[in-house]
Amino acid sequence: LWSEQDIASFLGDGMMPSGDFAGGSMGEVIRNTSLLGADDRAAMAAYIGSLPPRRRPPRPQKKK
């Protein structure tokens, strides 16, 4: 799980805790959230952090 600081940082620079960067359509989101002030990104992170975790659907089995 990501901390609120991880989320706020990600919204500012697009870098994940693993060191990878957002790409594709999420890159567009980051370009916009990076323009927000740090307080706004922190508020978004607090809200996102308050949400319960969601389970992903199972990944399809690879064909052998």
Short mmCIF file of C-alpha atoms in Angstrom, two decimals:
data_model
loop_
_atom_site.label_atom_id
_atom_site.label_comp_id
_atom_site.label_asym_id
_atom_site.label_seq_id
_atom_site.Cartn_x
_atom_site.Cartn_y
_atom_site.Cartn_z
CA LEU A 1 0.00 0.00 0.00
CA TRP A 2 1.11 3.51 -0.73
CA SER A 3 1.37 6.12 2.02
CA GLU A 4 -0.37 9.47 1.67
CA GLN A 5 3.07 10.99 1.04
CA ASP A 6 3.68 8.45 -1.76
CA ILE A 7 0.37 9.41 -3.38
CA ALA A 8 0.96 13.17 -3.06
CA SER A 9 4.45 12.79 -4.50
CA PHE A 10 3.13 10.65 -7.38
CA LEU A 11 0.53 13.31 -8.20
CA GLY A 12 3.33 15.88 -8.38
CA ASP A 13 6.02 14.11 -10.37
CA GLY A 14 4.53 10.83 -11.59
CA MET A 15 7.18 8.68 -9.93
CA MET A 16 5.95 5.54 -8.18
CA PRO A 17 7.55 4.28 -4.96
CA SER A 18 9.19 1.56 -7.09
CA GLY A 19 11.02 4.23 -9.13
CA ASP A 20 8.94 3.69 -12.27
CA PHE A 21 7.03 6.59 -13.84
CA ALA A 22 3.40 6.97 -14.91
CA GLY A 23 2.76 6.66 -18.60
CA GLY A 24 -0.09 6.56 -21.06
CA SER A 25 -3.29 8.26 -19.97
CA MET A 26 -2.04 8.47 -16.36
CA GLY A 27 0.80 10.64 -17.64
CA GLU A 28 -1.85 13.13 -18.79
CA VAL A 29 -3.37 13.12 -15.30
CA ILE A 30 0.03 13.78 -13.74
CA ARG A 31 0.69 16.67 -16.13
CA ASN A 32 -2.46 18.29 -14.71
CA THR A 33 -2.10 17.39 -11.02
CA SER A 34 1.50 18.60 -11.08
CA LEU A 35 0.12 22.11 -11.65
CA LEU A 36 -1.79 22.00 -8.34
CA GLY A 37 -0.32 23.32 -5.13
CA ALA A 38 1.21 20.92 -2.63
CA ASP A 39 -1.74 21.44 -0.24
CA ASP A 40 -4.22 20.39 -2.93
CA ARG A 41 -2.20 17.29 -3.80
CA ALA A 42 -1.97 16.45 -0.09
CA ALA A 43 -5.76 16.78 0.24
CA MET A 44 -6.27 14.49 -2.76
CA ALA A 45 -3.82 12.00 -1.27
CA ALA A 46 -5.65 12.08 2.09
CA TYR A 47 -8.94 11.35 0.32
CA ILE A 48 -7.48 8.56 -1.84
CA GLY A 49 -5.74 7.11 1.21
CA SER A 50 -9.05 7.01 3.09
CA LEU A 51 -10.70 4.78 0.48
CA PRO A 52 -10.86 1.05 1.18
CA PRO A 53 -8.57 -1.13 -0.96
CA ARG A 54 -10.15 -2.71 -4.03
CA ARG A 55 -9.35 -6.17 -5.23
CA ARG A 56 -8.23 -6.53 -8.81
CA PRO A 57 -9.96 -9.02 -11.03
CA PRO A 58 -7.91 -12.19 -11.45
CA ARG A 59 -5.38 -12.03 -14.26
CA PRO A 60 -6.11 -14.31 -17.20
CA GLN A 61 -4.12 -17.54 -17.20
CA LYS A 62 -1.29 -17.59 -19.73
CA LYS A 63 -1.70 -20.21 -22.41
CA LYS A 64 1.01 -22.83 -22.41
#
